[in-house]
Every structure is written in C-alpha cells, then in structure tokens.
Tab-separated table of C-alpha atoms and ligand atoms in Angstrom:
chain	number	residue	atom	x	y	z
A	1	MET	CA	0.030	0.093	0.148
A	2	GLU	CA	1.003	3.634	-0.338
A	3	ASN	CA	2.762	5.173	2.340
A	4	PRO	CA	2.622	8.884	2.225
A	5	THR	CA	2.848	11.549	4.947
A	6	PRO	CA	0.837	11.120	8.053
A	7	PRO	CA	-2.717	12.611	8.298
A	8	ASN	CA	-1.413	14.744	10.954
A	9	SER	CA	1.759	16.586	10.067
A	10	GLN	CA	3.966	15.463	12.911
A	11	GLU	CA	7.242	17.138	12.240
A	12	GLU	CA	8.394	16.448	15.864
A	13	GLU	CA	7.505	12.511	15.152
A	14	THR	CA	10.322	10.720	16.722
A	15	ALA	CA	12.718	8.222	15.102
A	16	THR	CA	10.971	5.550	16.970
A	17	ASN	CA	7.731	6.117	15.388
A	18	ILE	CA	9.292	6.532	11.978
A	19	ASN	CA	11.509	3.362	11.984
A	20	ARG	CA	8.347	1.557	13.575
A	21	ARG	CA	6.054	2.765	10.468
A	22	ASN	CA	8.424	1.696	8.176
A	23	LEU	CA	8.273	-1.724	9.730
A	24	LEU	CA	4.785	-2.050	9.782
A	25	THR	CA	4.333	-0.837	6.351
A	26	ARG	CA	7.245	-3.452	5.444
A	27	PHE	CA	4.843	-6.121	6.821
A	28	GLY	CA	1.863	-4.458	5.419
A	29	ILE	CA	-0.068	-3.644	8.398
A	30	ALA	CA	0.912	-0.040	8.685
A	31	GLY	CA	-2.978	0.916	8.673
A	32	LEU	CA	-3.395	-1.470	11.887
A	33	ALA	CA	-0.379	0.269	13.585
A	34	LEU	CA	-1.043	1.352	17.158
A	35	PRO	CA	-1.547	5.106	16.619
A	36	ALA	CA	1.726	6.501	18.251
A	37	ALA	CA	4.206	6.331	20.876
A	38	THR	CA	2.515	7.201	24.033
A	39	TYR	CA	2.279	3.739	25.151
A	40	GLY	CA	5.672	2.254	26.845
A	41	ALA	CA	8.244	0.558	24.793
A	42	ALA	CA	6.555	-2.718	25.776
A	43	TYR	CA	3.454	-1.787	24.187
A	44	LEU	CA	5.405	-0.897	20.964
A	45	THR	CA	7.676	-3.707	20.613
A	46	GLY	CA	5.795	-6.952	19.848
A	47	SER	CA	2.935	-5.192	18.748
A	48	ARG	CA	2.643	-7.158	15.286
A	49	SER	CA	2.651	-10.421	17.069
A	50	GLN	CA	0.363	-9.432	19.798
A	51	GLN	CA	-2.072	-8.175	17.168
A	52	GLY	CA	-1.945	-11.481	15.414
A	53	ALA	CA	-2.718	-13.040	18.783
A	54	SER	CA	-5.717	-10.832	20.047
A	55	LEU	CA	-7.278	-11.565	16.769
A	56	SER	CA	-7.005	-15.419	16.392
A	57	HIS	CA	-7.320	-15.944	20.367
A	58	ALA	CA	-10.148	-18.192	21.250
A	59	HIS	CA	-12.385	-17.595	24.156
A	60	GLY	CA	-14.635	-20.303	23.137
A	61	ASN	CA	-16.538	-18.160	20.689
A	62	HIS	CA	-18.816	-19.253	18.325
A	63	PHE	CA	-17.921	-16.480	15.915
A	64	GLN	CA	-16.108	-17.167	12.261
A	65	PRO	CA	-12.628	-17.131	12.413
A	66	LEU	CA	-11.126	-13.201	11.423
A	67	ALA	CA	-9.612	-12.605	8.255
A	68	SER	CA	-5.987	-12.394	8.347
A	69	VAL	CA	-4.006	-8.912	7.780
A	70	LYS	CA	-3.100	-9.647	4.427
A	71	GLU	CA	-6.817	-10.091	3.317
A	72	LEU	CA	-7.668	-6.540	4.080
A	73	GLU	CA	-5.975	-4.521	1.866
A	74	HIS	CA	-7.236	-1.114	1.249
A	75	ILE	CA	-9.338	-0.008	-1.667
A	76	SER	CA	-10.773	3.168	-2.718
A	77	VAL	CA	-14.613	3.186	-2.926
A	78	GLU	CA	-17.517	5.534	-4.091
A	79	GLY	CA	-19.403	6.481	-1.367
A	80	PRO	CA	-22.307	8.878	-0.017
A	81	GLY	CA	-19.660	11.324	2.121
A	82	ASN	CA	-19.679	14.873	0.496
A	83	PRO	CA	-17.023	14.478	-2.463
A	84	ALA	CA	-15.844	17.854	-1.970
A	85	LEU	CA	-14.240	16.705	1.312
A	86	VAL	CA	-12.679	13.419	0.079
A	87	ILE	CA	-8.984	13.761	0.268
A	88	PRO	CA	-7.073	11.988	-2.626
A	89	LYS	CA	-5.063	9.370	-1.929
A	90	LYS	CA	-1.666	10.643	-2.742
A	91	ASN	CA	-0.031	12.266	-0.052
A	92	PHE	CA	-2.289	11.214	2.590
A	93	ARG	CA	-2.142	8.576	5.250
A	94	PRO	CA	-5.162	7.775	7.371
A	95	TYR	CA	-5.536	8.067	11.028
A	96	PRO	CA	-5.229	4.322	12.134
A	97	THR	CA	-8.323	2.615	13.156
A	98	ALA	CA	-7.230	-0.582	14.542
A	99	LEU	CA	-6.577	-1.041	18.153
A	100	PRO	CA	-3.592	-1.922	20.212
A	101	PRO	CA	-3.972	-4.984	22.225
A	102	VAL	CA	-4.837	-4.340	26.075
A	103	GLY	CA	-1.625	-6.044	27.093
A	104	THR	CA	-0.858	-8.160	30.082
A	105	GLU	CA	0.928	-6.131	32.115
A	106	LYS	CA	-1.088	-5.170	35.384
A	107	VAL	CA	0.692	-1.853	35.508
A	108	LYS	CA	0.113	0.356	32.413
A	109	THR	CA	2.919	3.224	32.424
A	110	ILE	CA	1.939	5.923	29.987
A	111	VAL	CA	3.716	9.312	29.090
A	112	GLN	CA	2.190	11.828	27.004
A	113	GLU	CA	3.722	15.154	25.596
A	114	VAL	CA	1.211	18.162	25.269
A	115	ARG	CA	2.235	20.246	22.009
A	116	SER	CA	0.747	23.556	20.609
A	117	ASP	CA	2.122	23.034	17.016
A	118	THR	CA	0.181	19.827	15.888
A	119	ILE	CA	-1.150	20.130	12.598
A	120	VAL	CA	-4.116	18.185	11.400
A	121	GLN	CA	-5.253	17.889	7.766
A	122	VAL	CA	-8.906	18.315	8.304
A	123	THR	CA	-9.637	18.074	4.592
A	124	GLU	CA	-7.792	18.769	1.455
A	125	GLY	CA	-6.095	22.099	1.567
A	126	VAL	CA	-7.253	22.792	5.262
A	127	ASN	CA	-4.650	22.177	7.881
A	128	TYR	CA	-5.795	23.181	11.248
A	129	PRO	CA	-3.303	24.282	13.631
A	130	GLY	CA	-4.146	22.323	16.739
A	131	TRP	CA	-2.908	21.525	20.192
A	132	SER	CA	-2.761	17.894	21.263
A	133	LEU	CA	-2.104	15.542	24.245
A	134	ASP	CA	0.606	13.694	22.246
A	135	GLY	CA	1.189	15.058	18.970
A	136	LYS	CA	-1.784	13.562	17.087
A	137	ILE	CA	-5.659	14.152	16.801
A	138	PRO	CA	-7.155	12.336	18.580
A	139	ALA	CA	-4.638	11.540	20.765
A	140	SER	CA	-3.841	8.052	20.886
A	141	VAL	CA	-6.037	5.310	22.094
A	142	ILE	CA	-5.160	4.509	25.653
A	143	ARG	CA	-6.253	0.473	26.586
A	144	VAL	CA	-6.392	-0.688	30.082
A	145	ARG	CA	-8.264	-3.265	31.868
A	146	VAL	CA	-10.466	-2.868	34.778
A	147	GLY	CA	-8.252	-3.714	38.108
A	148	ASP	CA	-5.015	-2.282	36.396
A	149	THR	CA	-2.924	0.112	37.889
A	150	VAL	CA	-2.403	3.172	35.674
A	151	ASN	CA	0.601	5.470	36.198
A	152	TYR	CA	0.020	8.307	33.850
A	153	THR	CA	2.516	11.427	33.350
A	154	LEU	CA	1.612	14.736	31.451
A	155	LYS	CA	4.707	16.725	30.175
A	156	ASN	CA	3.514	20.104	29.134
A	157	GLN	CA	5.698	20.766	26.194
A	158	ALA	CA	3.521	23.762	24.963
A	159	ASN	CA	3.593	27.451	25.553
A	160	GLN	CA	0.475	27.503	27.904
A	161	GLY	CA	-0.866	25.667	30.600
A	162	HIS	CA	-2.873	22.639	29.871
A	163	SER	CA	-4.241	19.374	31.912
A	164	ILE	CA	-5.864	16.193	31.670
A	165	ASP	CA	-9.043	14.452	32.365
A	166	PHE	CA	-9.577	10.847	32.584
A	167	HIS	CA	-13.263	10.151	32.397
A	168	ALA	CA	-12.261	6.609	33.078
A	169	ALA	CA	-11.049	7.635	36.548
A	170	ASN	CA	-12.479	8.481	39.892
A	171	ALA	CA	-10.434	11.510	40.901
A	172	PRO	CA	-11.070	15.005	42.603
A	173	TRP	CA	-11.013	17.546	39.792
A	174	ASN	CA	-9.198	19.999	41.748
A	175	LYS	CA	-6.318	17.581	42.741
A	176	ALA	CA	-6.183	15.438	39.763
A	177	PHE	CA	-7.047	17.572	36.841
A	178	HIS	CA	-5.435	21.165	37.399
A	179	THR	CA	-3.692	22.873	34.797
A	180	ILE	CA	0.073	22.258	34.707
A	181	GLU	CA	2.415	25.248	33.803
A	182	PRO	CA	4.635	25.293	30.571
A	183	GLY	CA	7.559	23.043	30.995
A	184	LYS	CA	5.951	21.067	33.965
A	185	GLU	CA	4.965	17.778	34.086
A	186	PHE	CA	2.124	16.132	36.367
A	187	SER	CA	1.597	12.639	37.404
A	188	ILE	CA	-1.524	10.592	38.379
A	189	SER	CA	-1.981	6.935	39.260
A	190	TRP	CA	-5.496	5.452	39.003
A	191	LYS	CA	-7.244	2.020	38.749
A	192	PRO	CA	-9.939	1.607	36.241
A	193	GLN	CA	-13.122	0.235	38.118
A	194	TYR	CA	-15.751	0.305	35.257
A	195	PRO	CA	-14.996	-1.045	31.678
A	196	GLY	CA	-16.153	1.346	28.539
A	197	VAL	CA	-15.154	3.606	26.286
A	198	PHE	CA	-14.394	6.969	27.843
A	199	MET	CA	-13.156	10.263	27.020
A	200	TYR	CA	-9.749	11.672	27.958
A	201	HIS	CA	-8.848	15.658	27.390
A	202	CYS	CA	-7.648	18.684	28.649
A	203	VAL	CA	-9.915	20.554	30.762
A	204	THR	CA	-8.065	23.903	31.084
A	205	PRO	CA	-10.407	27.016	30.486
A	206	LEU	CA	-11.956	27.582	28.098
A	207	THR	CA	-12.308	23.986	27.966
A	208	VAL	CA	-14.647	24.107	24.481
A	209	GLN	CA	-11.312	25.728	22.935
A	210	HIS	CA	-8.598	23.409	24.316
A	211	VAL	CA	-10.875	20.625	23.133
A	212	ALA	CA	-11.859	22.043	19.829
A	213	ASN	CA	-8.123	22.513	19.374
A	214	GLY	CA	-7.537	19.009	19.551
A	215	MET	CA	-6.674	17.594	23.138
A	216	TYR	CA	-8.840	14.836	23.377
A	217	GLY	CA	-8.588	10.905	23.076
A	218	MET	CA	-10.466	7.409	23.891
A	219	THR	CA	-9.729	5.240	26.745
A	220	ILE	CA	-10.875	1.757	26.270
A	221	VAL	CA	-11.372	-0.119	29.684
A	222	ASP	CA	-11.524	-3.762	28.953
A	223	PRO	CA	-13.717	-5.977	31.304
A	224	GLU	CA	-11.907	-8.198	33.486
A	225	GLU	CA	-12.634	-11.248	31.034
A	226	SER	CA	-12.160	-9.787	27.457
A	227	LEU	CA	-14.892	-9.852	24.910
A	228	PRO	CA	-14.870	-12.493	22.300
A	229	PRO	CA	-12.631	-11.639	19.177
A	230	ALA	CA	-13.744	-9.493	16.658
A	231	ARG	CA	-12.718	-7.258	13.959
A	232	GLU	CA	-12.121	-3.968	16.155
A	233	TYR	CA	-12.092	-0.317	14.839
A	234	ALA	CA	-11.848	2.962	17.191
A	235	ILE	CA	-13.727	5.892	15.819
A	236	VAL	CA	-13.732	9.353	17.562
A	237	GLN	CA	-16.237	11.909	16.261
A	238	SER	CA	-15.305	15.568	16.882
A	239	GLU	CA	-15.594	18.861	15.402
A	240	PHE	CA	-13.210	21.569	13.939
A	241	TYR	CA	-14.422	25.137	14.015
A	242	PHE	CA	-12.276	26.874	10.805
A	243	LYS	CA	-13.403	29.676	8.720
A	244	ASP	CA	-11.394	31.629	5.932
A	245	GLY	CA	-8.370	30.039	7.112
A	246	ALA	CA	-8.649	31.141	10.844
A	247	ILE	CA	-9.987	29.411	13.777
A	248	ASP	CA	-13.811	30.237	13.997
A	249	TYR	CA	-14.083	31.300	17.715
A	250	ASP	CA	-17.555	32.774	17.353
A	251	GLY	CA	-18.638	29.123	15.776
A	252	MET	CA	-16.697	27.212	18.487
A	253	SER	CA	-19.011	28.959	21.398
A	254	ALA	CA	-22.209	28.785	19.186
A	255	GLY	CA	-21.675	25.106	18.162
A	256	THR	CA	-21.696	25.385	14.544
A	257	PRO	CA	-18.440	23.532	13.135
A	258	GLN	CA	-17.265	23.903	9.577
A	259	TYR	CA	-16.176	19.925	9.779
A	260	VAL	CA	-17.534	16.972	11.603
A	261	VAL	CA	-15.157	14.232	11.110
A	262	PHE	CA	-14.166	10.739	12.328
A	263	ASN	CA	-10.721	10.582	13.673
A	264	GLY	CA	-9.563	13.860	12.760
A	265	THR	CA	-10.012	14.201	8.924
A	266	ALA	CA	-13.187	14.386	6.826
A	267	ASN	CA	-14.192	11.248	4.741
A	268	GLN	CA	-10.702	9.809	4.978
A	269	TYR	CA	-11.941	6.309	5.167
A	270	GLN	CA	-13.640	6.825	2.166
A	271	ASN	CA	-10.383	6.379	0.331
A	272	TYR	CA	-9.202	3.966	3.015
A	273	PRO	CA	-12.102	1.914	3.977
A	274	LEU	CA	-12.573	-0.228	7.121
A	275	ILE	CA	-12.528	-3.718	6.066
A	276	ALA	CA	-14.299	-6.791	7.520
A	277	LYS	CA	-14.993	-10.289	6.252
A	278	ALA	CA	-18.347	-11.442	5.616
A	279	GLY	CA	-19.449	-13.489	8.539
A	280	GLU	CA	-16.881	-12.082	11.074
A	281	ARG	CA	-17.782	-10.203	14.363
A	282	ILE	CA	-17.323	-6.462	14.025
A	283	ARG	CA	-17.009	-4.321	17.043
A	284	LEU	CA	-16.595	-0.584	16.750
A	285	TYR	CA	-15.492	1.419	19.671
A	286	VAL	CA	-17.054	4.711	19.331
A	287	LEU	CA	-16.343	7.901	21.166
A	288	ASN	CA	-17.997	11.531	20.765
A	289	ALA	CA	-15.474	13.972	21.686
A	290	GLY	CA	-17.608	16.831	20.512
A	291	PRO	CA	-16.938	19.332	21.877
A	292	ASN	CA	-20.494	20.352	21.059
A	293	LEU	CA	-22.451	18.022	18.833
A	294	TRP	CA	-24.464	14.791	19.624
A	295	SER	CA	-23.738	12.019	17.268
A	296	ALA	CA	-26.301	9.913	16.010
A	297	PHE	CA	-24.167	6.943	14.821
A	298	HIS	CA	-25.610	4.749	12.192
A	299	ALA	CA	-24.453	2.077	9.954
A	300	ILE	CA	-26.217	2.403	6.320
A	301	GLY	CA	-27.277	-0.878	5.435
A	302	ALA	CA	-26.940	-2.466	8.837
A	303	ILE	CA	-28.414	-2.871	12.138
A	304	PHE	CA	-26.126	-2.951	15.151
A	305	ASP	CA	-27.382	-6.443	16.886
A	306	VAL	CA	-25.729	-5.437	20.184
A	307	VAL	CA	-24.700	-1.858	21.602
A	308	TYR	CA	-23.027	-1.576	24.806
A	309	THR	CA	-23.942	1.964	25.898
A	310	GLU	CA	-20.847	3.871	27.321
A	311	GLY	CA	-19.019	0.538	26.260
A	312	ASN	CA	-19.719	-1.192	29.290
A	313	PRO	CA	-20.938	-4.838	28.548
A	314	ARG	CA	-23.543	-4.772	31.358
A	315	ASN	CA	-25.299	-1.872	29.371
A	316	ALA	CA	-26.142	-4.302	26.400
A	317	THR	CA	-29.204	-3.622	23.947
A	318	TYR	CA	-30.002	-5.162	21.112
A	319	GLY	CA	-31.269	-4.074	17.405
A	320	HIS	CA	-30.130	-0.671	17.115
A	321	GLN	CA	-30.568	1.636	13.928
A	322	VAL	CA	-29.081	4.368	15.547
A	323	VAL	CA	-26.892	5.159	18.622
A	324	ASN	CA	-27.319	8.247	20.786
A	325	ILE	CA	-24.037	9.388	21.799
A	326	ALA	CA	-23.812	12.562	24.244
A	327	PRO	CA	-20.891	14.781	23.592
A	328	ALA	CA	-17.974	12.646	25.616
A	329	GLY	CA	-20.238	9.800	25.798
A	330	GLY	CA	-18.911	6.086	24.204
A	331	ALA	CA	-20.155	3.357	22.908
A	332	ILE	CA	-19.300	-0.153	21.536
A	333	CYS	CA	-21.504	-1.160	18.562
A	334	GLU	CA	-21.153	-4.598	17.299
A	335	MET	CA	-22.423	-6.415	14.106
A	336	THR	CA	-21.931	-9.303	12.053
A	337	LEU	CA	-22.347	-8.872	8.323
A	338	HIS	CA	-23.102	-11.663	6.048
A	339	GLU	CA	-23.129	-10.177	2.639
A	340	PRO	CA	-20.283	-8.452	0.802
A	341	GLY	CA	-21.067	-4.711	0.349
A	342	LEU	CA	-20.555	-1.431	1.492
A	343	TYR	CA	-21.976	-0.199	4.834
A	344	PRO	CA	-21.212	3.740	5.525
A	345	LEU	CA	-20.951	4.598	8.978
A	346	VAL	CA	-22.372	8.224	9.573
A	347	THR	CA	-23.820	10.408	11.989
A	348	HIS	CA	-27.512	10.446	11.049
A	349	SER	CA	-27.580	14.152	11.604
A	350	PHE	CA	-27.054	14.594	8.120
A	351	ALA	CA	-26.118	18.273	8.405
A	352	HIS	CA	-23.215	16.999	10.200
A	353	ALA	CA	-22.351	14.095	8.284
A	354	SER	CA	-22.190	16.088	5.154
A	355	ARG	CA	-19.176	18.097	6.837
A	356	GLY	CA	-17.209	15.055	6.741
A	357	ALA	CA	-18.342	12.226	9.517
A	358	VAL	CA	-18.847	9.797	6.986
A	359	ALA	CA	-16.746	6.365	7.025
A	360	MET	CA	-16.869	3.481	4.658
A	361	LEU	CA	-17.082	0.154	5.991
A	362	LYS	CA	-16.480	-2.523	3.321
A	363	VAL	CA	-17.452	-6.014	3.876
A	364	ILE	CA	-15.325	-8.425	1.313
B	1	LIG	CU1	-5.141	22.559	27.046
C-alpha cells in the first residue's frame, strides 16, 4: 500500500515512530499500527505479534475465524460522503483505526507530551493549527483493563497551561485535573473500575477551546474477562471550527462547526475503508469527543445487533438502527454482516455527516 505523509503533520515525530512505521509498512500492516508512541516501549515492541494473537485468540467463541491482515487490502470506493471533502490518496495517510491489544501487564505506564504545534489535515487544503496531548489529533487510544494500575504522566511542552481529565478515573478535579504550566509535568496513578469507552481530554479553561483544538482521545477499559475476538475499530467523532483560514471562535462558542469528522479528517475512510470479512464479528469502539454536537451513529445498510452503552458490557441493548452518543459519550457497536458490500458509517444528523462524518465499511 502507499505510505505517504501522515494525516497529522507531525514534524516532531520521533525516529522510533518512523522506524516503527516503516517496519509495519514492510509487513503491510501500517493501517493496523498502534497510533503513536504514548504507550511504553513494551506496548510498541511485539505489537505485531500481539495484534495477530489478539485476532486469533479463542475465548470459546462461536464466531467465524477472523480474516488475516493480508486479506484486508485498502481499496478506494465510491461513497455517500460529500465529494468535496474526500481527500485524494496521494500524500495522505489515514489515521489508524485498528486497536492495540490491552496487554497483560497489570501496571500500565503512559507518558504523553502536550504540543501546541500539531497540524491536522481536516480536509484537502485545510490544515488546522491544533494542540494535542501527544502529537496527534485525536490522541492515541489508551487501552487498559479493569483492575490495572495506570501510571500516567503529562509533560507540558506547550507554551501555555494545559491539563488532563480522565473520564475513566474517579479522582477529584481540583487535585487530579488541575492546569500544568509550560515546562512542568504532572503524574497521576489510578485504577480503572468500570469497563467502557471513555473520553480523556484537556480541561483547562476555556475547555471548549482546548477540546476543539484537538486535546482529546479515547480510553478503552476492557472488562476483567475479555469480550470475544472481533474485527475491532476505533472511531472518534469530533468537530473543527475553521473559517477563511482562521479558527472560528464564534462558531466554537455557538456550536456551529465547519467540519465534523471521524478520527480528525473528513471522509478519510472513503479512500481507505475499514475492512471486514463477511461473517466475522465487527466491534466498533465509538467516542464522541464533541465538544458540542451529539452523534447519531448509524451504519447505512446494517443494524447493530448489540450495543454496549458507554462501552460497558452490562449495558447491552439489541437491534439498534442508531446510537445516541452525547458529547463525551462512548459506545461499543457490534454487528456481523453476511453479505459483502459497502456499509457507510455516519452520524445520521446529516447536516453533520455532510461536513465530513462519513466512514466506509467494506465487507468482503
Ligand atoms: Cu489544554
């Protein structure tokens, strides 16, 4: 597959990241890469074999075996997304949607570095001057398990104060989520108690500005006993307020974005569809980072046979045509599709979908 520039222009990208991407590309699985280096080295090294293991590991499930990575070649497709917002394949690399395995370590050590110089390519010719928690927008998926100990450090390399707010943690705001001045760092240790799909973000005032500028990511807390294997993808819906080449602060306050996107870039998965094999279990981890709009998450041509509200398996409901996800809300949406074809994923608030929140799911 092509290996052009990353979706978020990350000039500060480390040699480790670049080498790792080359390695993954060589094995043809760059699209399945753990997005970024914020997990410790233990997460990065061996992730290829762990990925394979996570896809084939049996938990007594009755689902059809999952397709191998090699079968999932990226293919361009025509789709219902606004054609004006579809980025050509040339010089673009989609934000990875596949997930890191949760890992067996009981202690998860995570270090993130705040940046104020993270450019995200929202669509062709629109480069948003964002802020980020780890050099990418959205920030990397953090995946832990109930009962783990999470040792997290935030280093503020930006030129103003920032902070961290883990929705997956029980921690007092005034102690855990206070603003860290430039050049300083802050560490917090917490234990996930509830499984789910949670938001983490900067909470420094004006928070709408810090979130709209890109300071958010998804935390997945796996239950103590893993869910059965599935083709897993992560999707973060969010908004960008950018008009005439400048940040639209009025729109930010009014909640009228120019772009509504999945994983930072409008319609990027039209050229790089998410792939699943007919008959295999598809599990979508969905977070609505907002900061302002609701998501009416829907798969065109498909019904989610089970949805775990907030990503907690105890919140199972069945047969969803649409999933209502509030700003900061999360969900796990599962389905098994038996007929090959295209199943676009959208927010069914079509005014927002037409601003970029369309992803193509291709069943082969
Ligand atoms: Cu911030």
